[in-house]
mmCIF file of C-alpha atoms and ligand atoms in Angstrom:
data_model
loop_
_atom_site.group_PDB
_atom_site.id
_atom_site.type_symbol
_atom_site.label_atom_id
_atom_site.label_comp_id
_atom_site.label_asym_id
_atom_site.label_seq_id
_atom_site.Cartn_x
_atom_site.Cartn_y
_atom_site.Cartn_z
ATOM 1 C CA UNK B 1 -9.215 -15.041 -16.011
ATOM 2 C CA UNK B 2 -12.789 -16.722 -15.408
ATOM 3 C CA UNK B 3 -15.303 -13.947 -13.278
ATOM 4 C CA UNK B 4 -17.500 -15.013 -10.741
ATOM 5 C CA UNK B 5 -20.030 -13.539 -8.493
ATOM 6 C CA UNK B 6 -18.661 -14.380 -5.449
ATOM 7 C CA UNK B 7 -16.572 -16.665 -3.660
ATOM 8 C CA UNK B 8 -19.885 -18.931 -2.610
ATOM 9 C CA UNK B 9 -20.680 -19.003 -6.899
ATOM 10 C CA UNK B 10 -16.970 -20.053 -7.670
ATOM 11 C CA UNK B 11 -17.300 -23.099 -4.834
ATOM 12 C CA UNK B 12 -20.696 -24.327 -6.333
ATOM 13 C CA UNK B 13 -18.615 -26.982 -8.641
ATOM 14 C CA UNK B 14 -15.415 -26.334 -8.184
ATOM 15 C CA UNK B 15 -13.075 -27.986 -5.424
ATOM 16 C CA UNK B 16 -9.690 -25.739 -5.599
ATOM 17 C CA UNK B 17 -6.376 -27.791 -4.783
ATOM 18 C CA UNK B 18 -4.331 -24.152 -4.547
ATOM 19 C CA UNK B 19 -5.432 -21.085 -2.297
ATOM 20 C CA UNK B 20 -7.130 -18.827 -5.032
ATOM 21 C CA UNK B 21 -6.654 -15.303 -5.291
ATOM 22 C CA UNK B 22 -9.653 -13.361 -6.235
ATOM 23 C CA UNK B 23 -9.515 -10.075 -7.320
ATOM 24 C CA UNK B 24 -12.386 -7.390 -7.202
ATOM 25 C CA UNK B 25 -10.288 -4.691 -9.771
ATOM 26 C CA UNK B 26 -13.868 -2.205 -8.891
ATOM 27 C CA UNK B 27 -12.762 -2.130 -5.458
ATOM 28 C CA UNK B 28 -9.407 -0.682 -6.388
ATOM 29 C CA UNK B 29 -10.783 1.872 -9.227
ATOM 30 C CA UNK B 30 -13.308 3.114 -7.203
ATOM 31 C CA UNK B 31 -10.647 3.675 -4.256
ATOM 32 C CA UNK B 32 -8.309 6.034 -7.380
ATOM 33 C CA UNK B 33 -11.045 7.785 -7.821
ATOM 34 C CA UNK B 34 -11.765 8.818 -4.469
ATOM 35 C CA UNK B 35 -8.349 10.171 -3.970
ATOM 36 C CA UNK B 36 -8.443 11.421 -7.589
ATOM 37 C CA UNK B 37 -11.462 12.987 -6.700
ATOM 38 C CA UNK B 38 -10.635 13.696 -2.988
ATOM 39 C CA UNK B 39 -6.865 14.477 -2.464
ATOM 40 C CA UNK B 40 -5.539 18.566 -4.193
ATOM 41 C CA UNK B 41 -2.691 17.433 -5.716
ATOM 42 C CA UNK B 42 -1.423 14.626 -7.553
ATOM 43 C CA UNK B 43 -2.159 10.543 -6.695
ATOM 44 C CA UNK B 44 1.223 8.647 -7.016
ATOM 45 C CA UNK B 45 0.549 4.875 -6.799
ATOM 46 C CA UNK B 46 3.488 2.900 -4.426
ATOM 47 C CA UNK B 47 3.822 0.076 -6.677
ATOM 48 C CA UNK B 48 4.939 -2.071 -4.033
ATOM 49 C CA UNK B 49 1.514 -2.745 -2.819
ATOM 50 C CA UNK B 50 0.156 -5.440 -5.140
ATOM 51 C CA UNK B 51 2.204 -6.189 -8.593
ATOM 52 C CA UNK B 52 -1.353 -8.173 -10.696
ATOM 53 C CA UNK B 53 -1.340 -6.507 -13.917
ATOM 54 C CA UNK B 54 -5.392 -6.276 -13.694
ATOM 55 C CA UNK B 55 -5.896 -4.329 -10.395
ATOM 56 C CA UNK B 56 -2.722 -1.564 -11.832
ATOM 57 C CA UNK B 57 -4.921 -2.127 -14.832
ATOM 58 C CA UNK B 58 -8.313 -0.645 -12.737
ATOM 59 C CA UNK B 59 -5.823 1.909 -11.471
ATOM 60 C CA UNK B 60 -4.675 3.255 -14.211
ATOM 61 C CA UNK B 61 -8.416 3.468 -15.895
ATOM 62 C CA UNK B 62 -9.836 5.286 -12.933
ATOM 63 C CA UNK B 63 -6.879 7.953 -14.143
ATOM 64 C CA UNK B 64 -3.837 6.691 -11.964
ATOM 65 C CA UNK B 65 -0.918 7.760 -13.947
ATOM 66 C CA UNK B 66 1.973 8.715 -11.623
ATOM 67 C CA UNK B 67 3.847 5.844 -9.864
ATOM 68 C CA UNK B 68 6.070 5.538 -6.428
ATOM 69 C CA UNK B 69 8.533 2.903 -7.708
ATOM 70 C CA UNK B 70 11.908 1.182 -5.305
ATOM 71 C CA UNK B 71 13.255 -0.914 -7.740
ATOM 72 C CA UNK B 72 14.174 -1.383 -11.754
ATOM 73 C CA UNK B 73 11.656 -4.118 -11.526
ATOM 74 C CA UNK B 74 8.591 -2.258 -10.531
ATOM 75 C CA UNK B 75 10.181 0.412 -12.623
ATOM 76 C CA UNK B 76 9.858 -2.463 -15.806
ATOM 77 C CA UNK B 77 6.345 -3.109 -15.181
ATOM 78 C CA UNK B 78 4.552 0.451 -14.972
ATOM 79 C CA UNK B 79 6.879 2.361 -17.839
ATOM 80 C CA UNK B 80 5.251 0.942 -20.660
ATOM 81 C CA UNK B 81 2.022 2.182 -19.249
ATOM 82 C CA UNK B 82 0.472 4.992 -21.509
ATOM 83 C CA UNK B 83 1.916 8.483 -20.537
ATOM 84 C CA UNK B 84 2.891 6.611 -16.679
ATOM 85 C CA UNK B 85 5.156 9.502 -14.743
ATOM 86 C CA UNK B 86 7.532 7.870 -12.487
ATOM 87 C CA UNK B 87 9.036 8.386 -9.178
ATOM 88 C CA UNK B 88 11.644 6.649 -7.991
ATOM 89 C CA UNK B 89 11.212 7.262 -3.769
ATOM 90 C CA UNK B 90 13.672 4.940 -2.763
ATOM 91 C CA UNK B 91 16.359 6.803 -0.355
ATOM 92 C CA UNK B 92 18.896 4.281 -1.687
ATOM 93 C CA UNK B 93 19.895 3.254 -5.071
ATOM 94 C CA UNK B 94 22.286 1.475 -6.817
ATOM 95 C CA UNK B 95 24.597 3.137 -8.927
ATOM 96 C CA UNK B 96 23.290 0.709 -11.851
ATOM 97 C CA UNK B 97 19.320 1.523 -11.299
ATOM 98 C CA UNK B 98 20.041 5.204 -11.287
ATOM 99 C CA UNK B 99 21.768 5.262 -14.688
ATOM 100 C CA UNK B 100 18.974 3.205 -16.451
ATOM 101 C CA UNK B 101 15.724 4.605 -14.193
ATOM 102 C CA UNK B 102 17.673 7.625 -15.860
ATOM 103 C CA UNK B 103 18.458 6.879 -19.048
ATOM 104 C CA UNK B 104 16.357 3.850 -20.160
ATOM 105 C CA UNK B 105 13.300 5.284 -18.451
ATOM 106 C CA UNK B 106 12.791 8.711 -18.696
ATOM 107 C CA UNK B 107 12.530 8.851 -14.641
ATOM 108 C CA UNK B 108 13.422 12.741 -13.574
ATOM 109 C CA UNK B 109 11.655 12.364 -10.268
ATOM 110 C CA UNK B 110 14.292 10.896 -7.471
ATOM 111 C CA UNK B 111 14.340 10.763 -3.588
ATOM 112 C CA UNK B 112 17.225 11.152 -0.902
ATOM 113 C CA UNK B 113 18.608 11.601 2.163
ATOM 114 C CA UNK B 114 22.085 11.840 2.585
ATOM 115 C CA UNK B 115 25.009 13.700 1.426
ATOM 116 C CA UNK B 116 26.327 10.464 -0.352
ATOM 117 C CA UNK B 117 22.765 9.841 -2.144
ATOM 118 C CA UNK B 118 22.265 13.177 -3.487
ATOM 119 C CA UNK B 119 26.059 13.427 -4.832
ATOM 120 C CA UNK B 120 25.534 9.265 -6.141
ATOM 121 C CA UNK B 121 22.180 10.733 -8.278
ATOM 122 C CA UNK B 122 24.436 14.010 -9.516
ATOM 123 C CA UNK B 123 27.293 11.381 -10.745
ATOM 124 C CA UNK B 124 25.018 9.031 -12.498
ATOM 125 C CA UNK B 125 22.519 11.088 -14.598
ATOM 126 C CA UNK B 126 25.893 13.516 -15.828
ATOM 127 C CA UNK B 127 25.240 16.347 -13.757
ATOM 128 C CA UNK B 128 21.435 16.375 -15.537
ATOM 129 C CA UNK B 129 20.050 19.845 -15.016
ATOM 130 C CA UNK B 130 16.211 18.068 -15.261
ATOM 131 C CA UNK B 131 15.306 16.389 -12.400
ATOM 132 C CA UNK B 132 12.949 16.721 -9.113
ATOM 133 C CA UNK B 133 14.658 15.880 -6.377
ATOM 134 C CA UNK B 134 13.005 14.801 -2.801
ATOM 135 C CA UNK B 135 14.395 14.939 0.576
ATOM 136 C CA UNK B 136 12.799 12.332 2.670
ATOM 137 C CA UNK B 137 13.432 12.881 6.211
ATOM 138 C CA UNK B 138 12.875 11.287 9.520
ATOM 139 C CA UNK B 139 8.954 11.645 10.902
ATOM 140 C CA UNK B 140 7.867 9.492 14.108
ATOM 141 C CA UNK B 141 5.791 7.111 12.970
ATOM 142 C CA UNK B 142 3.789 6.930 16.582
ATOM 143 C CA UNK B 143 0.008 6.754 14.535
ATOM 144 C CA UNK B 144 0.567 3.772 12.032
ATOM 145 C CA UNK B 145 0.416 -0.131 12.866
ATOM 146 C CA UNK B 146 3.571 -0.715 10.832
ATOM 147 C CA UNK B 147 6.224 1.738 11.572
ATOM 148 C CA UNK B 148 8.240 2.905 9.015
ATOM 149 C CA UNK B 149 10.846 4.590 10.466
ATOM 150 C CA UNK B 150 14.623 4.154 11.537
ATOM 151 C CA UNK B 151 15.612 2.749 8.101
ATOM 152 C CA UNK B 152 15.320 6.456 5.796
ATOM 153 C CA UNK B 153 15.121 9.629 6.913
ATOM 154 C CA UNK B 154 17.457 12.843 7.110
ATOM 155 C CA UNK B 155 17.575 13.592 11.187
ATOM 156 C CA UNK B 156 15.838 17.209 11.478
ATOM 157 C CA UNK B 157 19.638 18.822 12.662
ATOM 158 C CA UNK B 158 21.004 17.768 9.340
ATOM 159 C CA UNK B 159 17.940 17.929 6.821
ATOM 160 C CA UNK B 160 18.668 22.371 6.044
ATOM 161 C CA UNK B 161 21.791 21.758 4.746
ATOM 162 C CA UNK B 162 21.268 19.288 2.421
ATOM 163 C CA UNK B 163 17.982 20.690 1.294
ATOM 164 C CA UNK B 164 20.251 24.233 0.790
ATOM 165 C CA UNK B 165 22.717 21.845 -1.237
ATOM 166 C CA UNK B 166 20.245 19.898 -3.438
ATOM 167 C CA UNK B 167 18.079 23.320 -4.282
ATOM 168 C CA UNK B 168 21.626 24.119 -5.564
ATOM 169 C CA UNK B 169 21.065 20.593 -8.176
ATOM 170 C CA UNK B 170 17.365 20.319 -8.540
ATOM 171 C CA UNK B 171 15.288 21.615 -11.274
ATOM 172 C CA UNK B 172 12.326 20.960 -9.066
ATOM 173 C CA UNK B 173 12.915 20.350 -5.037
ATOM 174 C CA UNK B 174 10.482 18.697 -3.189
ATOM 175 C CA UNK B 175 10.409 17.235 0.504
ATOM 176 C CA UNK B 176 8.547 13.767 1.586
ATOM 177 C CA UNK B 177 8.292 11.754 4.128
ATOM 178 C CA UNK B 178 6.532 8.200 5.556
ATOM 179 C CA UNK B 179 4.018 8.567 8.106
ATOM 180 C CA UNK B 180 4.472 4.856 8.834
ATOM 181 C CA UNK B 181 2.140 2.383 6.978
ATOM 182 C CA UNK B 182 -1.821 1.841 8.572
ATOM 183 C CA UNK B 183 -1.891 5.392 9.828
ATOM 184 C CA UNK B 184 -4.820 5.293 12.435
ATOM 185 C CA UNK B 185 -5.433 8.624 13.327
ATOM 186 C CA UNK B 186 -4.944 12.248 11.159
ATOM 187 C CA UNK B 187 -3.160 14.007 12.907
ATOM 188 C CA UNK B 188 0.042 11.719 11.913
ATOM 189 C CA UNK B 189 0.211 13.504 8.674
ATOM 190 C CA UNK B 190 -0.774 17.171 10.704
ATOM 191 C CA UNK B 191 2.430 16.561 12.140
ATOM 192 C CA UNK B 192 4.708 15.329 9.854
ATOM 193 C CA UNK B 193 3.577 18.710 7.435
ATOM 194 C CA UNK B 194 4.625 20.988 10.595
ATOM 195 C CA UNK B 195 8.098 19.758 10.846
ATOM 196 C CA UNK B 196 8.363 20.102 7.115
ATOM 197 C CA UNK B 197 7.449 23.996 7.952
ATOM 198 C CA UNK B 198 9.588 24.361 10.641
ATOM 199 C CA UNK B 199 12.789 22.737 7.742
ATOM 200 C CA UNK B 200 11.385 25.561 5.370
ATOM 201 C CA UNK B 201 11.537 27.972 8.050
ATOM 202 C CA UNK B 202 15.100 26.487 9.260
ATOM 203 C CA UNK B 203 16.325 26.360 5.963
ATOM 204 C CA UNK B 204 14.873 29.411 4.015
ATOM 205 C CA UNK B 205 14.777 27.237 1.168
ATOM 206 C CA UNK B 206 11.812 27.546 -0.711
ATOM 207 C CA UNK B 207 10.331 24.149 -2.085
ATOM 208 C CA UNK B 208 8.489 23.339 -5.114
ATOM 209 C CA UNK B 209 6.673 20.055 -4.068
ATOM 210 C CA UNK B 210 5.482 18.766 -0.766
ATOM 211 C CA UNK B 211 5.022 14.496 -0.883
ATOM 212 C CA UNK B 212 3.642 13.371 1.934
ATOM 213 C CA UNK B 213 3.830 9.765 1.212
ATOM 214 C CA UNK B 214 1.642 6.620 2.258
ATOM 215 C CA UNK B 215 0.521 5.107 5.356
ATOM 216 C CA UNK B 216 -3.725 6.042 4.579
ATOM 217 C CA UNK B 217 -5.420 3.205 6.611
ATOM 218 C CA UNK B 218 -7.981 0.571 5.368
ATOM 219 C CA UNK B 219 -10.273 -1.350 7.430
ATOM 220 C CA UNK B 220 -9.856 -4.766 9.683
ATOM 221 C CA UNK B 221 -11.303 -6.160 12.047
ATOM 222 C CA UNK B 222 -8.643 -5.327 14.548
ATOM 223 C CA UNK B 223 -8.231 -1.259 13.034
ATOM 224 C CA UNK B 224 -11.887 0.525 12.243
ATOM 225 C CA UNK B 225 -10.075 4.563 11.726
ATOM 226 C CA UNK B 226 -12.029 7.186 10.929
ATOM 227 C CA UNK B 227 -12.566 8.245 7.346
ATOM 228 C CA UNK B 228 -10.200 8.766 4.760
ATOM 229 C CA UNK B 229 -11.685 12.608 4.642
ATOM 230 C CA UNK B 230 -10.790 13.544 7.459
ATOM 231 C CA UNK B 231 -7.011 12.621 7.108
ATOM 232 C CA UNK B 232 -7.053 15.049 3.795
ATOM 233 C CA UNK B 233 -9.062 17.447 5.927
ATOM 234 C CA UNK B 234 -5.915 17.432 8.347
ATOM 235 C CA UNK B 235 -3.737 17.281 5.469
ATOM 236 C CA UNK B 236 -5.324 20.634 3.777
ATOM 237 C CA UNK B 237 -5.357 22.207 6.866
ATOM 238 C CA UNK B 238 -1.537 21.571 8.135
ATOM 239 C CA UNK B 239 -0.397 22.412 4.142
ATOM 240 C CA UNK B 240 -2.449 25.578 4.528
ATOM 241 C CA UNK B 241 -0.290 26.766 7.508
ATOM 242 C CA UNK B 242 2.847 26.440 5.266
ATOM 243 C CA UNK B 243 4.586 29.482 4.513
ATOM 244 C CA UNK B 244 4.976 28.017 0.509
ATOM 245 C CA UNK B 245 1.351 26.397 0.472
ATOM 246 C CA UNK B 246 0.804 29.070 -2.907
ATOM 247 C CA UNK B 247 3.928 27.858 -5.258
ATOM 248 C CA UNK B 248 3.913 24.540 -3.777
ATOM 249 C CA UNK B 249 2.602 20.874 -5.401
ATOM 250 C CA UNK B 250 1.257 18.687 -2.974
ATOM 251 C CA UNK B 251 1.505 14.785 -3.478
ATOM 252 C CA UNK B 252 0.586 11.795 -2.102
ATOM 253 C CA UNK B 253 1.606 7.884 -2.168
ATOM 254 C CA UNK B 254 -1.417 5.246 -1.252
ATOM 255 C CA UNK B 255 -0.851 1.546 -1.923
ATOM 256 C CA UNK B 256 -2.472 -0.147 0.938
ATOM 257 C CA UNK B 257 -5.534 2.287 0.852
ATOM 258 C CA UNK B 258 -6.022 1.868 -3.579
ATOM 259 C CA UNK B 259 -5.348 -1.500 -3.395
ATOM 260 C CA UNK B 260 -6.181 -3.618 0.257
ATOM 261 C CA UNK B 261 -9.917 -3.690 -0.617
ATOM 262 C CA UNK B 262 -9.238 -5.312 -4.005
ATOM 263 C CA UNK B 263 -8.190 -8.658 -2.948
ATOM 264 C CA UNK B 264 -8.768 -11.782 -1.308
ATOM 265 C CA UNK B 265 -7.557 -15.061 -0.828
ATOM 266 C CA UNK B 266 -9.953 -18.343 -0.690
ATOM 267 C CA UNK B 267 -8.306 -21.220 1.404
ATOM 268 C CA UNK B 268 -9.037 -24.777 2.387
ATOM 269 C CA UNK B 269 -9.664 -26.541 5.669
ATOM 270 C CA UNK B 270 -6.923 -29.168 5.464
ATOM 271 C CA UNK B 271 -7.267 -30.165 9.501
ATOM 272 C CA UNK B 272 -9.054 -28.625 12.241
ATOM 273 C CA UNK B 273 -7.569 -29.434 15.729
ATOM 274 C CA UNK B 274 -10.018 -27.553 18.806
ATOM 275 C CA UNK B 275 -9.828 -23.991 18.226
ATOM 276 C CA UNK B 276 -6.959 -24.555 15.153
ATOM 277 C CA UNK B 277 -7.910 -24.621 11.852
ATOM 278 C CA UNK B 278 -5.035 -26.215 9.153
ATOM 279 C CA UNK B 279 -5.500 -23.814 6.053
ATOM 280 C CA UNK B 280 -3.856 -24.293 3.095
ATOM 281 C CA UNK B 281 -2.246 -20.648 2.916
ATOM 282 C CA UNK B 282 -0.434 -18.864 5.765
ATOM 283 C CA UNK B 283 2.652 -16.290 7.205
ATOM 284 C CA UNK B 284 4.967 -17.522 3.972
ATOM 285 C CA UNK B 285 1.729 -16.656 1.595
ATOM 286 C CA UNK B 286 -0.414 -14.013 1.476
ATOM 287 C CA UNK B 287 -1.061 -13.691 4.967
ATOM 288 C CA UNK B 288 2.486 -12.278 6.260
ATOM 289 C CA UNK B 289 1.206 -9.424 7.795
ATOM 290 C CA UNK B 290 -1.432 -11.597 10.335
ATOM 291 C CA UNK B 291 1.718 -13.423 11.340
ATOM 292 C CA UNK B 292 4.600 -11.005 12.267
ATOM 293 C CA UNK B 293 1.969 -7.317 12.208
ATOM 294 C CA UNK B 294 -0.622 -8.664 14.498
ATOM 295 C CA UNK B 295 -3.389 -8.300 11.849
ATOM 296 C CA UNK B 296 -6.506 -9.865 11.958
ATOM 297 C CA UNK B 297 -8.370 -10.061 8.257
ATOM 298 C CA UNK B 298 -11.842 -10.478 8.097
ATOM 299 C CA UNK B 299 -12.461 -14.089 7.591
ATOM 300 C CA UNK B 300 -15.883 -16.038 6.563
ATOM 301 C CA UNK B 301 -17.290 -19.419 6.078
ATOM 302 C CA UNK B 302 -17.814 -19.947 2.248
ATOM 303 C CA UNK B 303 -19.095 -24.029 2.019
ATOM 304 C CA UNK B 304 -21.392 -25.493 3.983
ATOM 305 C CA UNK B 305 -23.962 -22.278 4.132
ATOM 306 C CA UNK B 306 -26.224 -24.620 6.174
ATOM 307 C CA UNK B 307 -23.998 -24.747 8.749
ATOM 308 C CA UNK B 308 -23.887 -21.618 9.551
ATOM 309 C CA UNK B 309 -24.099 -21.054 13.107
ATOM 310 C CA UNK B 310 -24.264 -18.680 15.538
ATOM 311 C CA UNK B 311 -22.396 -17.010 17.570
ATOM 312 C CA UNK B 312 -19.426 -17.390 15.969
ATOM 313 C CA UNK B 313 -15.973 -19.014 17.423
ATOM 314 C CA UNK B 314 -12.977 -17.700 17.737
ATOM 315 C CA UNK B 315 -10.417 -19.618 15.834
ATOM 316 C CA UNK B 316 -6.713 -19.794 15.280
ATOM 317 C CA UNK B 317 -5.244 -20.700 11.939
ATOM 318 C CA UNK B 318 -1.535 -22.789 10.404
ATOM 319 C CA UNK B 319 -0.209 -22.412 7.554
ATOM 320 C CA UNK B 320 0.840 -25.271 5.135
ATOM 321 C CA UNK B 321 4.292 -25.044 5.920
ATOM 322 C CA UNK B 322 6.398 -26.447 8.160
ATOM 323 C CA UNK B 323 7.832 -23.619 10.005
ATOM 324 C CA UNK B 324 5.588 -23.582 13.685
ATOM 325 C CA UNK B 325 6.012 -19.221 13.053
ATOM 326 C CA UNK B 326 3.454 -19.977 10.014
ATOM 327 C CA UNK B 327 0.726 -19.136 13.106
ATOM 328 C CA UNK B 328 -1.703 -16.274 12.736
ATOM 329 C CA UNK B 329 -3.525 -15.840 15.927
ATOM 330 C CA UNK B 330 -6.164 -13.688 15.299
ATOM 331 C CA UNK B 331 -8.425 -14.234 16.242
ATOM 332 C CA UNK B 332 -10.951 -15.396 13.344
ATOM 333 C CA UNK B 333 -14.497 -15.169 13.833
ATOM 334 C CA UNK B 334 -16.042 -18.045 12.128
ATOM 335 C CA UNK B 335 -19.181 -20.233 12.806
ATOM 336 C CA UNK B 336 -18.352 -23.655 15.235
ATOM 337 C CA UNK B 337 -18.879 -26.314 12.413
ATOM 338 C CA UNK B 338 -16.391 -25.749 10.331
ATOM 339 C CA UNK B 339 -14.336 -28.766 9.664
ATOM 340 C CA UNK B 340 -11.402 -30.532 7.589
ATOM 341 C CA UNK B 341 -12.605 -29.430 3.259
ATOM 342 C CA UNK B 342 -14.230 -26.407 4.386
ATOM 343 C CA UNK B 343 -13.541 -23.153 2.371
ATOM 344 C CA UNK B 344 -13.257 -20.027 3.477
ATOM 345 C CA UNK B 345 -12.919 -16.533 2.093
ATOM 346 C CA UNK B 346 -10.115 -14.368 4.123
ATOM 347 C CA UNK B 347 -10.900 -10.478 2.760
ATOM 348 C CA UNK B 348 -8.943 -6.966 2.632
ATOM 349 C CA UNK B 349 -5.612 -9.179 1.668
ATOM 350 C CA UNK B 350 -5.144 -6.683 -1.105
ATOM 351 C CA UNK B 351 -1.995 -5.012 0.225
ATOM 352 C CA UNK B 352 0.906 -6.632 1.178
ATOM 353 C CA UNK B 353 -1.011 -9.588 -0.023
ATOM 354 C CA UNK B 354 0.345 -11.405 -3.129
ATOM 355 C CA UNK B 355 3.861 -9.243 -3.009
ATOM 356 C CA UNK B 356 5.143 -11.412 -0.011
ATOM 357 C CA UNK B 357 4.430 -14.611 -0.972
ATOM 358 C CA UNK B 358 7.441 -16.701 -1.510
ATOM 359 C CA UNK B 359 7.838 -20.374 -2.015
ATOM 360 C CA UNK B 360 8.766 -22.302 0.673
ATOM 361 C CA UNK B 361 8.209 -25.676 1.286
ATOM 362 C CA UNK B 362 6.791 -25.558 -2.335
ATOM 363 C CA UNK B 363 3.933 -23.720 -1.607
ATOM 364 C CA UNK B 364 3.031 -20.012 -3.132
ATOM 365 C CA UNK B 365 1.116 -21.163 -5.836
ATOM 366 C CA UNK B 366 -2.491 -19.793 -6.830
ATOM 367 C CA UNK B 367 -5.521 -19.986 -8.460
ATOM 368 C CA UNK B 368 -6.904 -16.346 -9.707
ATOM 369 C CA UNK B 369 -10.220 -15.148 -10.572
ATOM 370 C CA UNK B 370 -12.060 -12.000 -10.813
ATOM 371 C CA UNK B 371 -14.894 -11.261 -7.758
ATOM 372 C CA UNK B 372 -17.578 -8.828 -9.379
ATOM 373 C CA UNK B 373 -18.860 -8.879 -5.542
ATOM 374 C CA UNK B 374 -18.610 -6.082 -2.887
ATOM 375 C CA UNK B 375 -15.349 -6.758 -0.437
ATOM 376 C CA UNK B 376 -15.473 -7.859 2.887
ATOM 377 C CA UNK B 377 -14.855 -4.442 4.391
ATOM 378 C CA UNK B 378 -14.860 -0.884 3.116
ATOM 379 C CA UNK B 379 -13.272 2.407 3.038
ATOM 380 C CA UNK B 380 -15.185 3.471 0.091
ATOM 381 C CA UNK B 381 -18.510 1.871 0.267
ATOM 382 C CA UNK B 382 -21.320 4.627 0.935
ATOM 383 C CA UNK B 383 -18.719 7.499 1.292
ATOM 384 C CA UNK B 384 -19.768 10.280 -1.198
ATOM 385 C CA UNK B 385 -17.389 11.395 -4.184
ATOM 386 C CA UNK B 386 -17.083 15.157 -2.606
ATOM 387 C CA UNK B 387 -14.873 17.507 -4.419
ATOM 388 C CA UNK B 388 -11.925 19.559 -2.006
ATOM 389 C CA UNK B 389 -13.289 22.730 -0.758
ATOM 390 C CA UNK B 390 -10.325 23.718 1.360
ATOM 391 C CA UNK B 391 -8.286 22.812 -1.162
ATOM 392 C CA UNK B 392 -6.024 25.807 -1.614
ATOM 393 C CA UNK B 393 -2.949 24.170 -3.222
ATOM 394 C CA UNK B 394 -2.237 24.341 -7.218
ATOM 395 C CA UNK B 395 -3.028 20.767 -8.559
HETATM 396 C C1 PLP F 401 5.416 1.400 1.112
HETATM 397 C C2 PLP F 401 5.404 3.004 0.637
HETATM 398 C C3 PLP F 401 4.335 3.666 0.773
HETATM 399 C C4 PLP F 401 2.765 3.256 0.352
HETATM 400 O O1 PLP F 401 2.541 2.964 1.792
HETATM 401 P P1 PLP F 401 1.507 2.551 2.268
HETATM 402 O O2 PLP F 401 1.278 2.453 3.065
HETATM 403 O O3 PLP F 401 0.680 1.135 1.720
HETATM 404 O O4 PLP F 401 0.001 3.847 1.577
HETATM 405 C C5 PLP F 401 4.164 5.239 -0.213
HETATM 406 N N1 PLP F 401 5.711 5.754 -0.424
HETATM 407 C C6 PLP F 401 6.588 5.287 0.282
HETATM 408 C C7 PLP F 401 8.042 5.423 -0.136
HETATM 409 C C8 PLP F 401 6.934 3.680 0.585
HETATM 410 O O5 PLP F 401 8.102 3.123 0.714
#
């Protein structure tokens, strides 16, 4: 894959017809190093967030060896990685997927959130005695921009009995939750861990692991969360209050926070109508969250630098398909001099960008390059790689 020092260098003598996925593997590597240095437990990469081989390779080079996977395809993708440990954390799995995960890929870690799913796992693994089972509990998603609640998670009144039942089956037993994606305040994790503590007390069941899921935030023009260290401080504080803290492993499953900064998309303006720009990628491409989740991504004019006027103007964007929902309201701040034929870099699309792109209307094909410059926004630049002081959990 071609390497450039910046989007501007890429566009110096090329005019790509297709949108360009611009990877910054070094940003994924920096994020992974930060989590591995600062999280007092095991760090799993949530494999659904970005499937680019160069991104996964960067995470592995940084030291990531454990993966949260939700499907056989994700399992097949990461299983060949040397020393990979797979956690099949989708609370509802097909029988066929459980069989193949256990038998063909050596998966021993499974999540469940109902009696039926627990029995399914027991049956399809032939009553295996070497399972680590994680009970997924429902927890409020009120502190996150993309709530994931409602679909999964056992309600508090049913959790104690299910935990007790699983204790009789599992070699190792865990509790897991997900606070929702792009959690914007640390207390989201504290509140969920408090619920875990209540469940342990109420059920009288000891657990061996607590998996706090993903949800750690990245930085966007519409969301400027406190530093990641404050999230881990809150996790450690709340975990220290649990009765099981000395015998319990802590795990986390960041997706967004590891890969958001690792990709931009470089798009061309095919038309300007007032303050709306029609570009060659959109809601059915890498910019789904800008259309459907109220996200604003950072944008900058790459070509026509001599026309870079200030102050910046607010633009809305339209993607290339014929569907009127292919509309990204933004606003995106760009120079007023922008015109047809210009190229823009839209940053922070590394999480849930390329993986959501589809081929609607014949679009959805990209060129790919690597850029060596820094991402447009970052949670990690200028942050010290401190070692955890409060960590009391065994790794
Ligand atoms: C999606 C998902 C993650 C990753 O979430 P982020 O918000 O991207 O960190 C982690 N665990 C589970 C079970 C998930 O479904």
